[in-house]
PDB file of C-alpha atoms in Angstrom:
ATOM      1  CA  MET A 611       0.000   0.000   0.000  1.00 92.00           C
ATOM      2  CA  GLU A 612       1.362   3.389  -1.044  1.00 96.00           C
ATOM      3  CA  THR A 613       0.630   6.428   1.086  1.00 97.00           C
ATOM      4  CA  ARG A 614       1.784   9.924   1.983  1.00 98.00           C
ATOM      5  CA  VAL A 615       3.353  10.465   5.393  1.00 98.00           C
ATOM      6  CA  PRO A 616       3.025  13.957   6.890  1.00 98.00           C
ATOM      7  CA  VAL A 617       6.285  15.419   8.165  1.00 98.00           C
ATOM      8  CA  ARG A 618       7.105  18.871   9.489  1.00 97.00           C
ATOM      9  CA  GLY A 619       6.479  21.270   6.627  1.00 97.00           C
ATOM     10  CA  GLY A 620       5.895  18.581   4.023  1.00 97.00           C
ATOM     11  CA  GLU A 621       5.208  14.951   3.235  1.00 98.00           C
ATOM     12  CA  LEU A 622       6.961  11.745   2.189  1.00 98.00           C
ATOM     13  CA  TRP A 623       5.981   8.978  -0.186  1.00 98.00           C
ATOM     14  CA  ALA A 624       5.957   5.643   1.630  1.00 98.00           C
ATOM     15  CA  GLU A 625       4.932   2.057   1.038  1.00 98.00           C
ATOM     16  CA  ASP A 626       3.810  -0.575   3.550  1.00 97.00           C
ATOM     17  CA  SER A 627       3.685  -4.189   2.399  1.00 96.00           C
ATOM     18  CA  GLY A 628       1.441  -5.175   5.305  1.00 94.00           C
ATOM     19  CA  GLY A 629       1.747  -8.440   7.149  1.00 91.00           C
ATOM     20  CA  GLU A 630       2.470  -9.688  10.634  1.00 91.00           C
ATOM     21  CA  GLY A 631       5.559  -9.812  12.804  1.00 94.00           C
ATOM     22  CA  LEU A 632       8.383  -7.433  13.578  1.00 97.00           C
ATOM     23  CA  PRO A 633       8.501  -4.891  10.715  1.00 97.00           C
ATOM     24  CA  LEU A 634      11.533  -4.093   8.587  1.00 98.00           C
ATOM     25  CA  VAL A 635      11.980  -0.404   7.765  1.00 98.00           C
ATOM     26  CA  LEU A 636      14.262   0.251   4.788  1.00 98.00           C
ATOM     27  CA  VAL A 637      16.071   3.609   4.613  1.00 98.00           C
ATOM     28  CA  HIS A 638      17.686   4.366   1.257  1.00 98.00           C
ATOM     29  CA  PRO A 639      21.097   5.911   0.415  1.00 98.00           C
ATOM     30  CA  GLY A 640      21.918   9.271  -1.109  1.00 97.00           C
ATOM     31  CA  VAL A 641      22.975   7.589  -4.368  1.00 97.00           C
ATOM     32  CA  GLY A 642      19.506   6.172  -4.991  1.00 98.00           C
ATOM     33  CA  ASP A 643      15.913   6.469  -3.848  1.00 98.00           C
ATOM     34  CA  SER A 644      13.706   3.773  -2.327  1.00 98.00           C
ATOM     35  CA  THR A 645      13.657   1.803  -5.592  1.00 98.00           C
ATOM     36  CA  ILE A 646      17.232   0.800  -4.749  1.00 98.00           C
ATOM     37  CA  TRP A 647      15.582  -1.865  -2.546  1.00 98.00           C
ATOM     38  CA  ASP A 648      13.619  -3.491  -5.399  1.00 98.00           C
ATOM     39  CA  PRO A 649      16.112  -6.340  -6.025  1.00 98.00           C
ATOM     40  CA  VAL A 650      16.209  -7.160  -2.305  1.00 98.00           C
ATOM     41  CA  LEU A 651      12.420  -7.062  -1.974  1.00 97.00           C
ATOM     42  CA  ALA A 652      12.155  -9.457  -4.899  1.00 95.00           C
ATOM     43  CA  VAL A 653      14.153 -11.974  -2.849  1.00 94.00           C
ATOM     44  CA  LEU A 654      12.327 -11.367   0.443  1.00 90.00           C
ATOM     45  CA  ASP A 655       9.046 -11.776  -1.478  1.00 82.00           C
ATOM     46  CA  GLY A 656       6.451 -11.136   1.213  1.00 87.00           C
ATOM     47  CA  ARG A 657       8.135 -12.947   4.088  1.00 91.00           C
ATOM     48  CA  HIS A 658       7.998  -9.885   6.366  1.00 95.00           C
ATOM     49  CA  ARG A 659       6.129  -6.655   6.805  1.00 97.00           C
ATOM     50  CA  VAL A 660       8.309  -4.087   5.034  1.00 97.00           C
ATOM     51  CA  VAL A 661       8.023  -0.303   5.099  1.00 98.00           C
ATOM     52  CA  ARG A 662      10.125   1.891   2.837  1.00 98.00           C
ATOM     53  CA  TYR A 663       9.964   5.561   1.935  1.00 98.00           C
ATOM     54  CA  ASP A 664      11.586   8.268  -0.167  1.00 98.00           C
ATOM     55  CA  ALA A 665      13.473  10.977   1.722  1.00 98.00           C
ATOM     56  CA  ARG A 666      12.491  14.576   0.978  1.00 98.00           C
ATOM     57  CA  GLY A 667      13.192  15.454  -2.638  1.00 97.00           C
ATOM     58  CA  TYR A 668      14.009  11.848  -3.596  1.00 98.00           C
ATOM     59  CA  GLY A 669      11.880   9.600  -5.765  1.00 98.00           C
ATOM     60  CA  ARG A 670       8.183  10.294  -5.218  1.00 98.00           C
ATOM     61  CA  SER A 671       8.600  12.662  -2.252  1.00 98.00           C
ATOM     62  CA  PRO A 672       8.299  16.427  -2.802  1.00 97.00           C
ATOM     63  CA  ALA A 673      11.330  18.659  -2.367  1.00 97.00           C
ATOM     64  CA  PRO A 674      11.773  20.139   1.109  1.00 97.00           C
ATOM     65  CA  THR A 675      10.552  23.626   1.943  1.00 97.00           C
ATOM     66  CA  VAL A 676      11.656  23.748   5.595  1.00 98.00           C
ATOM     67  CA  ALA A 677      14.714  22.542   7.494  1.00 98.00           C
ATOM     68  CA  TYR A 678      14.611  18.946   8.703  1.00 98.00           C
ATOM     69  CA  THR A 679      16.870  16.132   9.857  1.00 98.00           C
ATOM     70  CA  PRO A 680      16.847  12.576   8.463  1.00 98.00           C
ATOM     71  CA  ALA A 681      16.222  10.898  11.848  1.00 98.00           C
ATOM     72  CA  GLU A 682      13.309  13.262  12.519  1.00 98.00           C
ATOM     73  CA  ASP A 683      11.634  12.142   9.302  1.00 98.00           C
ATOM     74  CA  LEU A 684      12.388   8.471   9.982  1.00 98.00           C
ATOM     75  CA  ALA A 685      10.666   8.789  13.369  1.00 98.00           C
ATOM     76  CA  ALA A 686       7.682  10.417  11.630  1.00 98.00           C
ATOM     77  CA  VAL A 687       7.392   7.399   9.310  1.00 98.00           C
ATOM     78  CA  LEU A 688       7.339   5.037  12.296  1.00 98.00           C
ATOM     79  CA  ASP A 689       4.739   7.199  14.004  1.00 98.00           C
ATOM     80  CA  HIS A 690       2.533   7.299  10.908  1.00 98.00           C
ATOM     81  CA  PHE A 691       2.429   3.509  10.638  1.00 98.00           C
ATOM     82  CA  GLU A 692       2.119   3.140  14.429  1.00 97.00           C
ATOM     83  CA  LEU A 693       5.289   1.058  14.599  1.00 98.00           C
ATOM     84  CA  ASP A 694       6.422   0.779  18.195  1.00 96.00           C
ATOM     85  CA  ARG A 695       9.445  -1.441  17.532  1.00 98.00           C
ATOM     86  CA  VAL A 696      11.178  -2.258  14.249  1.00 98.00           C
ATOM     87  CA  VAL A 697      14.296  -3.584  12.591  1.00 98.00           C
ATOM     88  CA  LEU A 698      15.988  -0.709  10.779  1.00 98.00           C
ATOM     89  CA  VAL A 699      17.873  -1.401   7.559  1.00 98.00           C
ATOM     90  CA  GLY A 700      19.850   1.692   6.584  1.00 98.00           C
ATOM     91  CA  ASN A 701      21.906   2.038   3.413  1.00 98.00           C
ATOM     92  CA  SER A 702      24.686   4.698   3.332  1.00 98.00           C
ATOM     93  CA  MET A 703      22.896   7.994   4.145  1.00 98.00           C
ATOM     94  CA  GLY A 704      20.039   5.858   5.445  1.00 98.00           C
ATOM     95  CA  GLY A 705      22.499   4.116   7.735  1.00 98.00           C
ATOM     96  CA  ALA A 706      23.353   7.411   9.394  1.00 98.00           C
ATOM     97  CA  ALA A 707      19.659   8.161   9.971  1.00 98.00           C
ATOM     98  CA  SER A 708      19.096   4.655  11.351  1.00 98.00           C
ATOM     99  CA  ILE A 709      22.014   4.950  13.769  1.00 98.00           C
ATOM    100  CA  SER A 710      20.760   8.322  14.956  1.00 98.00           C
ATOM    101  CA  LEU A 711      17.260   6.990  15.632  1.00 98.00           C
ATOM    102  CA  ALA A 712      18.665   3.925  17.402  1.00 98.00           C
ATOM    103  CA  LEU A 713      20.455   6.312  19.765  1.00 98.00           C
ATOM    104  CA  ASP A 714      17.603   8.809  20.099  1.00 97.00           C
ATOM    105  CA  ALA A 715      14.845   6.224  20.649  1.00 98.00           C
ATOM    106  CA  PRO A 716      16.461   2.873  21.534  1.00 98.00           C
ATOM    107  CA  GLU A 717      13.150   1.453  22.725  1.00 98.00           C
ATOM    108  CA  ARG A 718      11.852   1.583  19.133  1.00 98.00           C
ATOM    109  CA  VAL A 719      14.727  -0.346  17.524  1.00 98.00           C
ATOM    110  CA  ALA A 720      14.934  -4.129  17.853  1.00 98.00           C
ATOM    111  CA  GLY A 721      17.758  -4.618  15.375  1.00 98.00           C
ATOM    112  CA  LEU A 722      20.052  -2.539  13.176  1.00 98.00           C
ATOM    113  CA  ALA A 723      21.299  -3.575   9.729  1.00 98.00           C
ATOM    114  CA  LEU A 724      23.762  -1.089   8.249  1.00 98.00           C
ATOM    115  CA  ILE A 725      24.626  -1.395   4.561  1.00 98.00           C
ATOM    116  CA  VAL A 726      27.783   0.578   3.617  1.00 98.00           C
ATOM    117  CA  PRO A 727      26.723   3.187   6.180  1.00 98.00           C
ATOM    118  CA  THR A 728      27.820   6.673   6.971  1.00 98.00           C
ATOM    119  CA  VAL A 729      27.499   8.162  10.460  1.00 98.00           C
ATOM    120  CA  THR A 730      27.321  11.679  11.853  1.00 98.00           C
ATOM    121  CA  GLY A 731      30.254  12.949  13.904  1.00 98.00           C
ATOM    122  CA  TYR A 732      32.931  10.963  12.048  1.00 98.00           C
ATOM    123  CA  ASP A 733      35.908  13.100  11.013  1.00 95.00           C
ATOM    124  CA  GLY A 734      38.032  10.445   9.330  1.00 94.00           C
ATOM    125  CA  LEU A 735      36.566  10.877   5.839  1.00 94.00           C
ATOM    126  CA  ASP A 736      37.731  13.873   3.818  1.00 92.00           C
ATOM    127  CA  GLU A 737      35.073  14.659   1.203  1.00 93.00           C
ATOM    128  CA  SER A 738      36.405  18.076   0.193  1.00 94.00           C
ATOM    129  CA  GLU A 739      37.760  16.941  -3.175  1.00 95.00           C
ATOM    130  CA  LEU A 740      34.484  15.190  -3.989  1.00 94.00           C
ATOM    131  CA  TYR A 741      32.449  18.305  -3.186  1.00 93.00           C
ATOM    132  CA  ARG A 742      34.763  20.535  -5.238  1.00 96.00           C
ATOM    133  CA  GLU A 743      34.513  18.307  -8.281  1.00 97.00           C
ATOM    134  CA  VAL A 744      30.727  17.984  -8.077  1.00 96.00           C
ATOM    135  CA  GLN A 745      30.416  21.761  -7.692  1.00 95.00           C
ATOM    136  CA  ARG A 746      32.723  22.328 -10.657  1.00 97.00           C
ATOM    137  CA  LEU A 747      30.715  19.998 -12.871  1.00 97.00           C
ATOM    138  CA  ALA A 748      27.412  21.420 -11.664  1.00 95.00           C
ATOM    139  CA  GLY A 749      28.636  24.944 -12.366  1.00 96.00           C
ATOM    140  CA  ALA A 750      29.401  23.876 -15.923  1.00 97.00           C
ATOM    141  CA  GLY A 751      25.946  22.319 -16.265  1.00 96.00           C
ATOM    142  CA  ASP A 752      27.536  18.905 -16.824  1.00 97.00           C
ATOM    143  CA  THR A 753      25.042  16.531 -15.220  1.00 96.00           C
ATOM    144  CA  GLU A 754      26.373  13.550 -17.136  1.00 97.00           C
ATOM    145  CA  GLY A 755      29.852  14.458 -15.937  1.00 98.00           C
ATOM    146  CA  ILE A 756      28.615  14.155 -12.356  1.00 98.00           C
ATOM    147  CA  VAL A 757      27.108  10.759 -13.134  1.00 98.00           C
ATOM    148  CA  ARG A 758      30.364   9.592 -14.688  1.00 98.00           C
ATOM    149  CA  TYR A 759      32.379  10.932 -11.754  1.00 98.00           C
ATOM    150  CA  GLY A 760      30.030   9.354  -9.214  1.00 97.00           C
ATOM    151  CA  LEU A 761      30.198   5.912 -10.789  1.00 98.00           C
ATOM    152  CA  SER A 762      33.995   6.126 -10.865  1.00 97.00           C
ATOM    153  CA  LEU A 763      33.840   6.453  -7.070  1.00 97.00           C
ATOM    154  CA  TRP A 764      30.851   4.352  -6.016  1.00 98.00           C
ATOM    155  CA  GLY A 765      30.199   2.002  -8.927  1.00 98.00           C
ATOM    156  CA  LEU A 766      33.432   0.118  -9.633  1.00 97.00           C
ATOM    157  CA  ALA A 767      31.814  -3.300  -9.288  1.00 98.00           C
ATOM    158  CA  GLY A 768      29.613  -2.482 -12.272  1.00 97.00           C
ATOM    159  CA  GLY A 769      32.453  -1.192 -14.415  1.00 97.00           C
ATOM    160  CA  GLY A 770      32.617   2.384 -13.125  1.00 97.00           C
ATOM    161  CA  THR A 771      31.014   4.090 -16.149  1.00 98.00           C
ATOM    162  CA  PRO A 772      27.435   4.811 -17.289  1.00 98.00           C
ATOM    163  CA  GLU A 773      28.013   2.728 -20.418  1.00 98.00           C
ATOM    164  CA  ALA A 774      29.116  -0.322 -18.442  1.00 98.00           C
ATOM    165  CA  ASP A 775      26.517   0.087 -15.710  1.00 98.00           C
ATOM    166  CA  PRO A 776      23.326   1.750 -16.981  1.00 98.00           C
ATOM    167  CA  VAL A 777      21.214   0.532 -14.039  1.00 98.00           C
ATOM    168  CA  ALA A 778      23.357   2.179 -11.343  1.00 98.00           C
ATOM    169  CA  ALA A 779      23.757   5.219 -13.604  1.00 98.00           C
ATOM    170  CA  ALA A 780      19.977   5.591 -13.820  1.00 98.00           C
ATOM    171  CA  HIS A 781      19.621   5.423 -10.038  1.00 98.00           C
ATOM    172  CA  PHE A 782      22.354   7.996  -9.553  1.00 98.00           C
ATOM    173  CA  ARG A 783      21.140  10.319 -12.287  1.00 97.00           C
ATOM    174  CA  ALA A 784      17.625  10.327 -10.828  1.00 97.00           C
ATOM    175  CA  VAL A 785      18.739  11.605  -7.418  1.00 97.00           C
ATOM    176  CA  LEU A 786      20.936  14.494  -8.554  1.00 96.00           C
ATOM    177  CA  PRO A 787      18.081  17.039  -8.398  1.00 95.00           C
ATOM    178  CA  SER A 788      17.567  16.105  -4.747  1.00 95.00           C
ATOM    179  CA  TRP A 789      21.265  16.626  -3.999  1.00 94.00           C
ATOM    180  CA  PHE A 790      21.013  20.245  -5.025  1.00 93.00           C
ATOM    181  CA  GLY A 791      17.405  20.832  -4.008  1.00 94.00           C
ATOM    182  CA  ASN A 792      18.064  19.718  -0.423  1.00 94.00           C
ATOM    183  CA  VAL A 793      20.929  22.161   0.129  1.00 92.00           C
ATOM    184  CA  GLY A 794      19.976  24.513   2.936  1.00 94.00           C
ATOM    185  CA  TYR A 795      17.149  22.267   4.116  1.00 97.00           C
ATOM    186  CA  GLN A 796      18.621  18.906   5.131  1.00 96.00           C
ATOM    187  CA  GLU A 797      20.484  19.343   8.394  1.00 96.00           C
ATOM    188  CA  PRO A 798      22.692  16.703  10.005  1.00 95.00           C
ATOM    189  CA  ASP A 799      21.500  14.829  13.050  1.00 97.00           C
ATOM    190  CA  PRO A 800      23.639  15.295  16.187  1.00 98.00           C
ATOM    191  CA  PRO A 801      27.047  13.558  16.196  1.00 98.00           C
ATOM    192  CA  ALA A 802      26.636   9.814  16.722  1.00 98.00           C
ATOM    193  CA  PHE A 803      30.078   8.294  16.131  1.00 98.00           C
ATOM    194  CA  ASP A 804      31.270   8.715  19.722  1.00 98.00           C
ATOM    195  CA  ARG A 805      27.999   7.250  21.046  1.00 98.00           C
ATOM    196  CA  LEU A 806      28.025   3.989  19.071  1.00 98.00           C
ATOM    197  CA  GLY A 807      28.915   2.040  22.217  1.00 98.00           C
ATOM    198  CA  GLU A 808      25.421   2.822  23.519  1.00 98.00           C
ATOM    199  CA  ILE A 809      23.736   0.628  20.880  1.00 98.00           C
ATOM    200  CA  ALA A 810      22.552  -2.524  22.611  1.00 98.00           C
ATOM    201  CA  VAL A 811      20.570  -4.445  19.967  1.00 98.00           C
ATOM    202  CA  PRO A 812      21.632  -7.066  17.413  1.00 98.00           C
ATOM    203  CA  ALA A 813      23.585  -5.208  14.744  1.00 98.00           C
ATOM    204  CA  LEU A 814      25.005  -6.061  11.331  1.00 98.00           C
ATOM    205  CA  LEU A 815      27.315  -3.989   9.157  1.00 98.00           C
ATOM    206  CA  VAL A 816      27.811  -4.872   5.484  1.00 98.00           C
ATOM    207  CA  LEU A 817      30.810  -3.548   3.549  1.00 98.00           C
ATOM    208  CA  GLY A 818      31.415  -3.650  -0.191  1.00 98.00           C
ATOM    209  CA  GLU A 819      35.037  -4.611  -0.757  1.00 98.00           C
ATOM    210  CA  LEU A 820      35.071  -2.543  -3.964  1.00 98.00           C
ATOM    211  CA  ASP A 821      33.722   0.578  -2.263  1.00 98.00           C
ATOM    212  CA  ARG A 822      35.862   3.657  -1.687  1.00 97.00           C
ATOM    213  CA  PRO A 823      38.638   2.885   0.822  1.00 96.00           C
ATOM    214  CA  GLY A 824      37.516   5.703   3.111  1.00 97.00           C
ATOM    215  CA  ILE A 825      33.980   4.299   3.297  1.00 97.00           C
ATOM    216  CA  VAL A 826      35.371   0.836   4.030  1.00 98.00           C
ATOM    217  CA  ARG A 827      37.486   2.235   6.887  1.00 98.00           C
ATOM    218  CA  LEU A 828      34.490   4.131   8.239  1.00 98.00           C
ATOM    219  CA  GLY A 829      32.421   0.942   8.246  1.00 98.00           C
ATOM    220  CA  GLU A 830      35.154  -1.011   9.977  1.00 98.00           C
ATOM    221  CA  GLU A 831      35.397   1.606  12.713  1.00 98.00           C
ATOM    222  CA  VAL A 832      31.629   1.747  13.174  1.00 98.00           C
ATOM    223  CA  ALA A 833      31.425  -2.040  13.463  1.00 98.00           C
ATOM    224  CA  THR A 834      34.222  -2.055  16.035  1.00 98.00           C
ATOM    225  CA  ARG A 835      32.431   0.512  18.193  1.00 98.00           C
ATOM    226  CA  ILE A 836      28.973  -1.109  18.196  1.00 98.00           C
ATOM    227  CA  PRO A 837      28.997  -3.884  20.833  1.00 98.00           C
ATOM    228  CA  GLY A 838      28.622  -7.316  19.241  1.00 97.00           C
ATOM    229  CA  CYS A 839      28.208  -5.950  15.715  1.00 98.00           C
ATOM    230  CA  ARG A 840      28.621  -8.553  12.990  1.00 98.00           C
ATOM    231  CA  LEU A 841      30.828  -7.310  10.139  1.00 98.00           C
ATOM    232  CA  VAL A 842      30.298  -8.883   6.709  1.00 98.00           C
ATOM    233  CA  ARG A 843      32.383  -8.108   3.626  1.00 98.00           C
ATOM    234  CA  LEU A 844      30.834  -8.605   0.180  1.00 98.00           C
ATOM    235  CA  ALA A 845      33.596  -9.214  -2.342  1.00 98.00           C
ATOM    236  CA  GLY A 846      31.461  -8.358  -5.370  1.00 98.00           C
ATOM    237  CA  SER A 847      29.959  -5.114  -4.083  1.00 98.00           C
ATOM    238  CA  ASP A 848      30.824  -1.425  -4.160  1.00 98.00           C
ATOM    239  CA  HIS A 849      28.514   1.292  -2.763  1.00 98.00           C
ATOM    240  CA  TYR A 850      25.504  -0.442  -4.350  1.00 98.00           C
ATOM    241  CA  PRO A 851      25.244  -3.838  -2.583  1.00 98.00           C
ATOM    242  CA  THR A 852      21.480  -4.020  -3.136  1.00 98.00           C
ATOM    243  CA  LEU A 853      22.135  -3.971  -6.888  1.00 98.00           C
ATOM    244  CA  ARG A 854      25.294  -6.091  -6.903  1.00 98.00           C
ATOM    245  CA  GLU A 855      24.432  -8.892  -4.469  1.00 98.00           C
ATOM    246  CA  PRO A 856      20.736  -8.618  -3.554  1.00 98.00           C
ATOM    247  CA  GLU A 857      20.419 -12.272  -2.576  1.00 98.00           C
ATOM    248  CA  ALA A 858      23.265 -11.939  -0.070  1.00 98.00           C
ATOM    249  CA  VAL A 859      21.877  -8.675   1.305  1.00 98.00           C
ATOM    250  CA  ALA A 860      18.410 -10.205   1.708  1.00 98.00           C
ATOM    251  CA  ARG A 861      19.837 -13.262   3.474  1.00 98.00           C
ATOM    252  CA  LEU A 862      21.829 -11.101   5.883  1.00 98.00           C
ATOM    253  CA  ILE A 863      18.780  -8.952   6.641  1.00 98.00           C
ATOM    254  CA  GLU A 864      16.745 -12.076   7.379  1.00 97.00           C
ATOM    255  CA  GLU A 865      19.476 -13.434   9.663  1.00 97.00           C
ATOM    256  CA  LEU A 866      19.510 -10.191  11.634  1.00 98.00           C
ATOM    257  CA  HIS A 867      15.709 -10.114  11.757  1.00 98.00           C
ATOM    258  CA  ALA A 868      15.749 -13.598  13.293  1.00 97.00           C
ATOM    259  CA  GLU A 869      18.017 -12.326  16.087  1.00 97.00           C
ATOM    260  CA  ALA A 870      15.906  -9.260  16.859  1.00 96.00           C
ATOM    261  CA  ARG A 871      13.274  -9.353  19.564  1.00 82.00           C
TER     262      ARG A 871
END
């Protein structure tokens, strides 16, 4: 069932599969919208109640008009569907939001699956060169140049170019308007990196071995800081594990779900 979730100053597109049991809530990355989960959902195939949504400006959600934080909107999605306790599955940017909610409202999170996540408050990843290059290309009006540059960083498992990897290129191309449209509206949640030791639920962290080295190091450090976190390395994945190895991602999510209470 598709619906619109009211959030402060706007709304989000969301989808609830329905069903019984502990729900899975899927939170997408910045390099794709909620359709990035389609290959994984095809494997899960109705085994669990699954909720997913598009962040502001992504996919089928309108662009933001007021300031917001990702964890604030994630909490609003849970409230809308009256979900008291869930398993969060956060991918990249969605991982940061999931970590923040797990710290802000631990009673609502039964398990935490982090797929190539980022996290607020981490200062070991220097993104200045990336931002400069994206700004340069945007200033020249070279959208396809941004797509090509992005795949050279995040899409090496698919060949690293739009020609070699049209599926990842389409996902990335579709979210570029949200990258620029969210500037000045999306605000970071409070720093979470130094609080990771407070997480006390079953946790899984999935790394793509072909991802950027800085993202791999970040994931390793996050996994080390979360008590009991299971770290899994996918040899055939980059920053798009749900596209590269959806069967493995689905299996890992199900294993974590089985641990959550």
